[in-house]
Tab-separated table of C-alpha atoms and ligand atoms in Angstrom:
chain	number	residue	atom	x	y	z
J	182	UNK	CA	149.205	142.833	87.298
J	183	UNK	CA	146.170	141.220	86.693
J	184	UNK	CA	145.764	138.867	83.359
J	185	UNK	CA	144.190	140.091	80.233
J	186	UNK	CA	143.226	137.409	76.838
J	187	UNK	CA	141.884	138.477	74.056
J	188	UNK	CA	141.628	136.349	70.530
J	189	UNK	CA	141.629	137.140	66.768
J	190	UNK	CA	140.614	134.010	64.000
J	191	UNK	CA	143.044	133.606	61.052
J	192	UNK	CA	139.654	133.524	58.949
J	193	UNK	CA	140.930	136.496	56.261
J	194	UNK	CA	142.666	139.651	56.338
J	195	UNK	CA	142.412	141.647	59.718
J	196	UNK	CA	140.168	145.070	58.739
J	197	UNK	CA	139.487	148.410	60.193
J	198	UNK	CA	136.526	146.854	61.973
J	199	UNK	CA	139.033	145.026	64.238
J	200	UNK	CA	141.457	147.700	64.197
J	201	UNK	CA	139.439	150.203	65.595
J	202	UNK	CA	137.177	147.420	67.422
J	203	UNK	CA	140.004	145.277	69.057
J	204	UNK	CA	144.045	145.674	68.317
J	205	UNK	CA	144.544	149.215	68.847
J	206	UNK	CA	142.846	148.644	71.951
J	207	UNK	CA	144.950	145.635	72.563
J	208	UNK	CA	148.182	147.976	71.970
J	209	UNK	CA	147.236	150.620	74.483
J	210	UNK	CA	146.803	148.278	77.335
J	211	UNK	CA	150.203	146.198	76.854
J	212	UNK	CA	151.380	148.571	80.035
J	213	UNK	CA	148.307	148.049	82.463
J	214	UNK	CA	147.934	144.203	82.440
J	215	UNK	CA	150.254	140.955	81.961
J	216	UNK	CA	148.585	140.678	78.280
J	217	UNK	CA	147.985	137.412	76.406
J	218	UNK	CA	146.793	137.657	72.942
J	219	UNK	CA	146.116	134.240	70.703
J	220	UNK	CA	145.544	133.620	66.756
J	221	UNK	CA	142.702	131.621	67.393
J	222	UNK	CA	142.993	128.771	64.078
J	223	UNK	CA	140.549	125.989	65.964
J	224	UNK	CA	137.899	128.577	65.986
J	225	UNK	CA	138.497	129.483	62.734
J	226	UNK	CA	138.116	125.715	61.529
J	227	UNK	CA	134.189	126.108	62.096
J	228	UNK	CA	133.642	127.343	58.925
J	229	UNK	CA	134.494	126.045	55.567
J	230	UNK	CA	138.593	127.109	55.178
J	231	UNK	CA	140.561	126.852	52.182
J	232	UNK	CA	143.700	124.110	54.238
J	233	UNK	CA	145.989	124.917	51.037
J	234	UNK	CA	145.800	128.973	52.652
J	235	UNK	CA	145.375	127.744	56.532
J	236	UNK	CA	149.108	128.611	57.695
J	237	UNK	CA	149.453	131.698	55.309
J	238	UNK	CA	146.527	133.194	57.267
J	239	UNK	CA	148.188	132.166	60.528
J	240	UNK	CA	151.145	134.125	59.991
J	241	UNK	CA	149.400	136.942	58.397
J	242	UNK	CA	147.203	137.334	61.337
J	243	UNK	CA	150.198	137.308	63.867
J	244	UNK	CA	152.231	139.591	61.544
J	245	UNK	CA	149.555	142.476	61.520
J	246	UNK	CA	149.114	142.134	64.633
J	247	UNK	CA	152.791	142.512	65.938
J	248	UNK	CA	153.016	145.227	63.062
J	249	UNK	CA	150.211	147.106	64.700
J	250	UNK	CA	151.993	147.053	67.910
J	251	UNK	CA	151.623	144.098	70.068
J	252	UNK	CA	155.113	143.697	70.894
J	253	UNK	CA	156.443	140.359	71.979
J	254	UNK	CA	159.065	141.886	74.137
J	255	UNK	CA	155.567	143.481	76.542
J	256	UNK	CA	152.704	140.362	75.504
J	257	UNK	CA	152.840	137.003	75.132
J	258	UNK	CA	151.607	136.368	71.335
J	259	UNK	CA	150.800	132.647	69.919
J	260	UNK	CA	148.639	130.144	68.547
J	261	UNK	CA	145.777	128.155	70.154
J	262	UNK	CA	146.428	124.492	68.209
J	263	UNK	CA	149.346	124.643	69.732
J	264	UNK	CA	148.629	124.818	73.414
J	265	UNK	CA	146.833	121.759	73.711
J	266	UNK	CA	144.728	122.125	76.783
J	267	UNK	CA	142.506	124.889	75.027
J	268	UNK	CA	140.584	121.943	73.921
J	269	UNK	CA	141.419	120.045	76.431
J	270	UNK	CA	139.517	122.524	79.067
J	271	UNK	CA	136.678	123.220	76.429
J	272	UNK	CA	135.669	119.506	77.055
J	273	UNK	CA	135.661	119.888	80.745
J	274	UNK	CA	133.759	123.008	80.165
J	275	UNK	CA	131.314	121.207	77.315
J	276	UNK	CA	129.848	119.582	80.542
J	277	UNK	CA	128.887	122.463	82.689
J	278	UNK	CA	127.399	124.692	79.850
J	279	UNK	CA	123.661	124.642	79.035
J	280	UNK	CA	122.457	123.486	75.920
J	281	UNK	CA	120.349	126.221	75.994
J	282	UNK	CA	122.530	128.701	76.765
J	283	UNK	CA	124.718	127.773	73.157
J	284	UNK	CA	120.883	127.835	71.153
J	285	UNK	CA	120.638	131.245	72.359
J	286	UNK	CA	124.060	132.787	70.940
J	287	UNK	CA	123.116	135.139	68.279
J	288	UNK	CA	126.586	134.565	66.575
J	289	UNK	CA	125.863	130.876	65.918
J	290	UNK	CA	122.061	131.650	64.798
J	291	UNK	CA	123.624	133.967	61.779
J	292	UNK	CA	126.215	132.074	61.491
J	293	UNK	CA	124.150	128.908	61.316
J	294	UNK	CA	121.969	130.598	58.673
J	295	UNK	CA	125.264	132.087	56.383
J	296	UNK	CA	126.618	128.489	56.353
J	297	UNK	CA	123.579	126.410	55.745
J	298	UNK	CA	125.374	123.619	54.475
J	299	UNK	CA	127.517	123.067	57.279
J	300	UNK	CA	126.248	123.623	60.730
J	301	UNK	CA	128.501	121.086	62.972
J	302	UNK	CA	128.941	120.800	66.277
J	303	UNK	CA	131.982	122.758	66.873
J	304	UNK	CA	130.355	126.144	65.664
J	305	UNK	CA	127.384	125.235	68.097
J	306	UNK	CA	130.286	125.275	70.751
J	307	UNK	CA	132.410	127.628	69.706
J	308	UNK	CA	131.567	129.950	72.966
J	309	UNK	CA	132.615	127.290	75.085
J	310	UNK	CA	136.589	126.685	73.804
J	311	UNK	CA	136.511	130.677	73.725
J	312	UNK	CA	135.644	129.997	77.628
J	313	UNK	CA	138.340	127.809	77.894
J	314	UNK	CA	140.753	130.230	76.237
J	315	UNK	CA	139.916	132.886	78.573
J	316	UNK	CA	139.816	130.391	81.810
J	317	UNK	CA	143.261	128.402	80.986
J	318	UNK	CA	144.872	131.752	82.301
J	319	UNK	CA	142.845	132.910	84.497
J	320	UNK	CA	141.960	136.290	82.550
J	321	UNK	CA	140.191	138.796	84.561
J	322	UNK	CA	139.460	141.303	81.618
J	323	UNK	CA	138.971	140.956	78.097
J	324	UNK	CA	139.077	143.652	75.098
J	325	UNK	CA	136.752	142.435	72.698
J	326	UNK	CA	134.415	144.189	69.963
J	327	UNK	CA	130.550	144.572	70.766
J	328	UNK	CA	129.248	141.274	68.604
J	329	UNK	CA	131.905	139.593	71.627
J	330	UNK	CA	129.753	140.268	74.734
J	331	UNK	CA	127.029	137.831	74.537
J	332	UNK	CA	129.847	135.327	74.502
J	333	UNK	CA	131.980	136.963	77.415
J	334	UNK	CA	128.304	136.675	79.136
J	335	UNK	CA	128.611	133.015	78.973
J	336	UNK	CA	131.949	132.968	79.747
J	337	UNK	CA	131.133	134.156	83.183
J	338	UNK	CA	128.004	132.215	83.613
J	339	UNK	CA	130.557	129.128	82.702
J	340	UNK	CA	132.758	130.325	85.217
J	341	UNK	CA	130.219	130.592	87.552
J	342	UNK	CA	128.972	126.881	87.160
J	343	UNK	CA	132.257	125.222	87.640
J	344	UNK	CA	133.155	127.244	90.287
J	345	UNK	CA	130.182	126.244	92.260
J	346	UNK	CA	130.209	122.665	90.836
J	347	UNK	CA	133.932	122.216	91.644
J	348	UNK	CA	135.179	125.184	94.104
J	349	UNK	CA	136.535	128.617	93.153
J	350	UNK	CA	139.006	127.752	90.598
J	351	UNK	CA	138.195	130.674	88.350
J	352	UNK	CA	137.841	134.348	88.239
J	353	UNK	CA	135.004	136.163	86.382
J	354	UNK	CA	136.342	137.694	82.811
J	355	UNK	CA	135.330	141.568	82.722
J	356	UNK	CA	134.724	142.575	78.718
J	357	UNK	CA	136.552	145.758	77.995
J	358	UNK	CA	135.267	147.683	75.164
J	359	UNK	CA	137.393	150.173	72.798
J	360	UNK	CA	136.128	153.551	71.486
J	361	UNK	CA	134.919	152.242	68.515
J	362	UNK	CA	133.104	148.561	69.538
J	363	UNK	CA	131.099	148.132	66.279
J	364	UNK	CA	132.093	149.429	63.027
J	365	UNK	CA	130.054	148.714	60.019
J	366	UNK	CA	130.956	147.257	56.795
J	367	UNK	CA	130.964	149.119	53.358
J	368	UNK	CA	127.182	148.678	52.831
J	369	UNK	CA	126.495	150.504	56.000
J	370	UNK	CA	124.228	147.825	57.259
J	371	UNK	CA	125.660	144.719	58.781
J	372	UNK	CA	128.685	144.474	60.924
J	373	UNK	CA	132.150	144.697	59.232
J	374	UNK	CA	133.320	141.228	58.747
J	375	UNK	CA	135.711	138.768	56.894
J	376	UNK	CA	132.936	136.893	55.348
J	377	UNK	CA	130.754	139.337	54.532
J	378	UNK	CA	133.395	141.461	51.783
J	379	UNK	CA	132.266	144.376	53.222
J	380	UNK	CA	135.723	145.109	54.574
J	381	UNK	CA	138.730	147.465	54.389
J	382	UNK	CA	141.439	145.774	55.032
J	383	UNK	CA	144.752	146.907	56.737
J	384	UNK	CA	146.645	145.380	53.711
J	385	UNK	CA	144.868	147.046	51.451
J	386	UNK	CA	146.774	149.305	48.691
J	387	UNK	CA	146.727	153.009	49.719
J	388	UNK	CA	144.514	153.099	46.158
J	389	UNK	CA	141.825	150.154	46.801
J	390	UNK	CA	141.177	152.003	50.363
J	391	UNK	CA	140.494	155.517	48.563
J	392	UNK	CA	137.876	153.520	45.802
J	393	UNK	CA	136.129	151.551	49.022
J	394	UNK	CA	135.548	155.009	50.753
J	395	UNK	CA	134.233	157.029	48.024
J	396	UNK	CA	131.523	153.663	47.232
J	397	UNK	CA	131.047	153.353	51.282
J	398	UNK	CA	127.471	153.798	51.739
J	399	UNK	CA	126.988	157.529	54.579
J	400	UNK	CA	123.950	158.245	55.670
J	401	UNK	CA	121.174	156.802	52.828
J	402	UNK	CA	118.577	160.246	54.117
J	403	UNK	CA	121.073	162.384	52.772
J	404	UNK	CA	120.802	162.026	48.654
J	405	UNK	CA	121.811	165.314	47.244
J	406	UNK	CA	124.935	167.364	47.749
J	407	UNK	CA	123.018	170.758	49.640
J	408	UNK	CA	120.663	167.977	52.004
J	409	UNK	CA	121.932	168.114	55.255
J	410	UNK	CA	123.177	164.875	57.177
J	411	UNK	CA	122.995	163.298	60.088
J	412	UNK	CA	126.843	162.145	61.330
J	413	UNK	CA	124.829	160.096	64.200
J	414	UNK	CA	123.507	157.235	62.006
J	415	UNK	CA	126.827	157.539	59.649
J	416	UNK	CA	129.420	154.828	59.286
J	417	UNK	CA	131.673	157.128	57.546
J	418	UNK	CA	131.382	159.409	60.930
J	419	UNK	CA	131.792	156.193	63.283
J	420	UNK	CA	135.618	155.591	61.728
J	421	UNK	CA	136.369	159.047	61.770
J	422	UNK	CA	136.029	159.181	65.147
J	423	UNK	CA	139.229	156.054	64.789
J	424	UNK	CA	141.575	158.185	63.227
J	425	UNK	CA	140.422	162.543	63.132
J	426	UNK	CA	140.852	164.792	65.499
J	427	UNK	CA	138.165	167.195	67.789
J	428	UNK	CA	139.137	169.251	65.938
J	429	UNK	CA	138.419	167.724	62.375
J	430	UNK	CA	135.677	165.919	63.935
J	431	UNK	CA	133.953	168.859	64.757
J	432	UNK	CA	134.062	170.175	61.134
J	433	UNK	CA	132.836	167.353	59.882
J	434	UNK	CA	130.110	167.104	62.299
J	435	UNK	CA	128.896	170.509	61.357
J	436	UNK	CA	129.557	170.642	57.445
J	437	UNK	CA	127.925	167.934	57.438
J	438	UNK	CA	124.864	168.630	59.409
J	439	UNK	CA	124.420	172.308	57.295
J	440	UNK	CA	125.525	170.908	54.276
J	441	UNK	CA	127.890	172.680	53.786
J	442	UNK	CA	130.919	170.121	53.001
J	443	UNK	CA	129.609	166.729	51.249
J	444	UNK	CA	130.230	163.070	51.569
J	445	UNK	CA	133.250	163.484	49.112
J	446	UNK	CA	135.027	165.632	51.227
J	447	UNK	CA	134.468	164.246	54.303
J	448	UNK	CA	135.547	160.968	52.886
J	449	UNK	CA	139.099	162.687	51.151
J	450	UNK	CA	139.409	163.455	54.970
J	451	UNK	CA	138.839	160.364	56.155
J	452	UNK	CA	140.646	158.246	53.747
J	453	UNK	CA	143.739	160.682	54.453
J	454	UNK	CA	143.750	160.259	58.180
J	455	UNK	CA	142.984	156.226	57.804
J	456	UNK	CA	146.397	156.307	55.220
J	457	UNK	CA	148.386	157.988	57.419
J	458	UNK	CA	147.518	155.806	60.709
J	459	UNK	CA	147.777	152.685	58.647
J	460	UNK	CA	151.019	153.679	56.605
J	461	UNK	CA	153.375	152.597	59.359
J	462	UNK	CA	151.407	149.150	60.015
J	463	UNK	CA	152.006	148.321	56.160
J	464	UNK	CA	155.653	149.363	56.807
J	465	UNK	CA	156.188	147.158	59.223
J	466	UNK	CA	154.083	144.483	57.487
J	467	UNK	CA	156.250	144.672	54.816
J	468	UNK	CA	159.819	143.966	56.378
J	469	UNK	CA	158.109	141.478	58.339
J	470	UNK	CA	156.968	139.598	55.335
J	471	UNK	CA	160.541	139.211	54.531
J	472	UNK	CA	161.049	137.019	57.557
J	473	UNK	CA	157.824	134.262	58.158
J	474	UNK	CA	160.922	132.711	59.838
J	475	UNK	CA	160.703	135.044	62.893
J	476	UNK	CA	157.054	135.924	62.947
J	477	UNK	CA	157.079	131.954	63.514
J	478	UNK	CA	159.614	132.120	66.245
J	479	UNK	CA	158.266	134.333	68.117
J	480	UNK	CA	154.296	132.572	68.194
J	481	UNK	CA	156.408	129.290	69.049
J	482	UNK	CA	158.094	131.378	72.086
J	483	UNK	CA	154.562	132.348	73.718
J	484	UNK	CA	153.486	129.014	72.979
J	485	UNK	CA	155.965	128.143	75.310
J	486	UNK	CA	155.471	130.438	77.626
J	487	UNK	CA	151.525	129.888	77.342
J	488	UNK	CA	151.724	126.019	78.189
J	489	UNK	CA	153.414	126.496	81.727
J	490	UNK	CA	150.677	128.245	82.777
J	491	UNK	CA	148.136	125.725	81.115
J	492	UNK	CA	149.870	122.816	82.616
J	493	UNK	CA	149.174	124.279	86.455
J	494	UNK	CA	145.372	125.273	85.522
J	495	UNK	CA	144.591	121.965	84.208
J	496	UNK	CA	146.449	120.113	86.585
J	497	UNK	CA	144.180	122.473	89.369
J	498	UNK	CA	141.085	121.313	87.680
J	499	UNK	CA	142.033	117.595	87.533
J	500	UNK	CA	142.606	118.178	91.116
J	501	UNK	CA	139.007	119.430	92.213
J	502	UNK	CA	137.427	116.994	89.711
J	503	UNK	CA	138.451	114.294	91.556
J	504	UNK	CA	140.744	112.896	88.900
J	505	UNK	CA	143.897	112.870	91.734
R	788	LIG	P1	137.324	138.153	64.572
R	788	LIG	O1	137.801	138.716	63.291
R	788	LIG	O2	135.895	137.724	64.522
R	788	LIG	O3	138.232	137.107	65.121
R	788	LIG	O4	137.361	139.350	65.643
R	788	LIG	C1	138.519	139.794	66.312
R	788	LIG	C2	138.189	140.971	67.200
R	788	LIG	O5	137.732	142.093	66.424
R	788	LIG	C3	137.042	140.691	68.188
R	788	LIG	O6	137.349	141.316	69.425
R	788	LIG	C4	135.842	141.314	67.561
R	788	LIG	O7	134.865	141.698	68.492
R	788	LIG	C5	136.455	142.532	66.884
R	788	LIG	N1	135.665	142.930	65.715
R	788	LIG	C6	135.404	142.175	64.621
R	788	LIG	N2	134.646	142.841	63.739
R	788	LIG	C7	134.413	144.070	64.288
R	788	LIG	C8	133.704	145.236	63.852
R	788	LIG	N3	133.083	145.265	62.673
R	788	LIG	N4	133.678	146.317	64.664
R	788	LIG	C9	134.324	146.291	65.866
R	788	LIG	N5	135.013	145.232	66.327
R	788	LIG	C10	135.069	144.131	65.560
R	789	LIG	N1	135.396	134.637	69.185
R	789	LIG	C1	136.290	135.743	69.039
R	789	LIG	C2	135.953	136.484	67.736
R	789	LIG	O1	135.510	135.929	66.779
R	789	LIG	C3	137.732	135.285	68.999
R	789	LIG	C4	138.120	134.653	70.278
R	789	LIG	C5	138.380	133.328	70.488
R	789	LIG	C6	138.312	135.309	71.527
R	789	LIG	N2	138.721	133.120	71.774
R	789	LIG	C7	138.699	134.300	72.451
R	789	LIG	C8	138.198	136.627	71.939
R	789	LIG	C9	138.926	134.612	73.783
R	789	LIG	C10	138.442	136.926	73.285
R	789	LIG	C11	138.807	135.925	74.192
R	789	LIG	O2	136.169	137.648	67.658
């Protein structure tokens, strides 16, 4: 089977935008590739981070995300800090990548202008220890969200650099999109997103989600109750196509394009079919919260598992680097 990677940052609560965007997809391909899946908390570090909240957020992160599916029995699940040759291959890497290349990364332009104050080095390279995740193993695909792909992009141009600098080490990460690679946030307008609060979040009481919905900005033409909509340039349509069926979807699609159901009740809908698909997830959440203990084991087991195979990749690359 080939090798599939695929990261999350402990930077908040995990929201529908990945949901939809990234874990569900991660869940669904456990079967069809040896699957490696990382809480990414040196990425994370790029921003301003509360350290009191830092290990909270790690365990959090890998909770939801074993609650949502990702078994450890079928994926290996753990956290980057502690494999250490994710950094140690991002400085390898740091010397094949273009300078230009990292100006261009549209991620690290917003991100440079939503943290003004502190634009350091590490979120200027940020794409390059994301290469180095992805290379350590050898990953040949990679389910990300859309706002991912410029990155992946690089990834592969990194890849190729190396390769022809040093000899063909590594293979060229494919991007896999899900369904649903870019959900927007509450407003409508920008991308769903930890640091914008423009998110639903999967922890979320059943009561918060139902308020978010019926303020989540639908399609701004349609302003009175008998004006018809357009689904097509609606967020509220983009997640129900997460978690409705052809059949709903199709009723929704035409009530709402004749007018003849409104945003309420295409939201009650919504926020029913969201509940139920998320009511198992908070479950599981739940008993899991009563044991950090084994959440903790289990990142510490692919940890384990993850630095055998980081060991032989880096002792490869020493190898055509001429450090041997
Ligand atoms: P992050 O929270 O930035 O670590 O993202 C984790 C995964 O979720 C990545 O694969 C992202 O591409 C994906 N993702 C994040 N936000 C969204 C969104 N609003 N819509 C779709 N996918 C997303
Ligand atoms: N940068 C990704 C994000 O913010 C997270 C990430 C880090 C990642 N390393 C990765 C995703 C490697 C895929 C593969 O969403």
């Amino acid at each position: 089977m080939k090798t599939l990677f695929s990261g999350i940052q402990p930077s908040g609560d995990i929201h529908i935008g990945n949901y939809l965007g990234a874990i569900r997809n991660w869940v669904r391909l456990l079967d069809k590739y040896q699957c490696i899946y990382c809480i990414v908390d040196y990425h994370a570090i790029t921003i301003e981070y509360d350290v009191q909240e830092m290990l909270s957020r790690i365990i959090g992160a890998a909770t939801v995300n074993i609650a949502a599916g990702l078994d450890p029995e079928k994926c290996i699940l753990f956290r980057q800090s502690d494999v250490v040759q994710h950094t140690e291959l991002a400085w390898v890497l740091n010397t094949v990548t273009p300078m230009g290349d990292l100006e261009r990364m549209t991620q690290f332009k917003d991100k440079s202008r939503q943290h003004a104050s502190n634009v350091n080095a590490g979120l200027f390279t940020y794409p390059v220890l994301m290469a180095a995740d992805i290379m350590l193993y050898k990953a040949e695909a990679v389910p990300v969200g859309d706002d991912q792909i410029q990155h992946l992009e690089l990834c592969r141009e990194i890849t190729r650099k190396f390769n022809n600098r040093f000899g063909e080490v590594f293979p060229e990460a494919q991007p896999l999109l899900s369904e649903s690679p870019r959900i927007l946030g509450l407003d409508g307008k920008s991308k769903m997103s930890k640091s914008l609060g423009n998110t639903i979040s999967l922890v979320d009481s059943p009561e918060l989600i139902r308020e978010k919905l019926a303020t989540a900005v639908t399609d701004e033409n349609r302003k009175r109750r008998k004006d018809p909509g357009n689904p097509d340039v609606c967020n509220l349509f983009t997640m129900h196509k997460g978690f409705s069926t052809a059949e709903q979807l199709k009723w929704v699609d035409e009530g709402c394009r004749s007018a003849s159901i409104g945003c309420l009740e295409c939201k009650k809908l919504l926020a029913d079919n969201m509940l139920a698909d998320i009511a198992p997830i908070q479950e599981r959440i739940a008993e899991f919260a009563k044991k950090p203990d084994l959440v903790r084991q289990i990142l510490d087991e692919g940890a384990r598992k993850c630095r055998v195979i980081a060991e032989k990749t880096m002792d490869e690359v020493h190898g055509v680097m001429g450090f041997k």
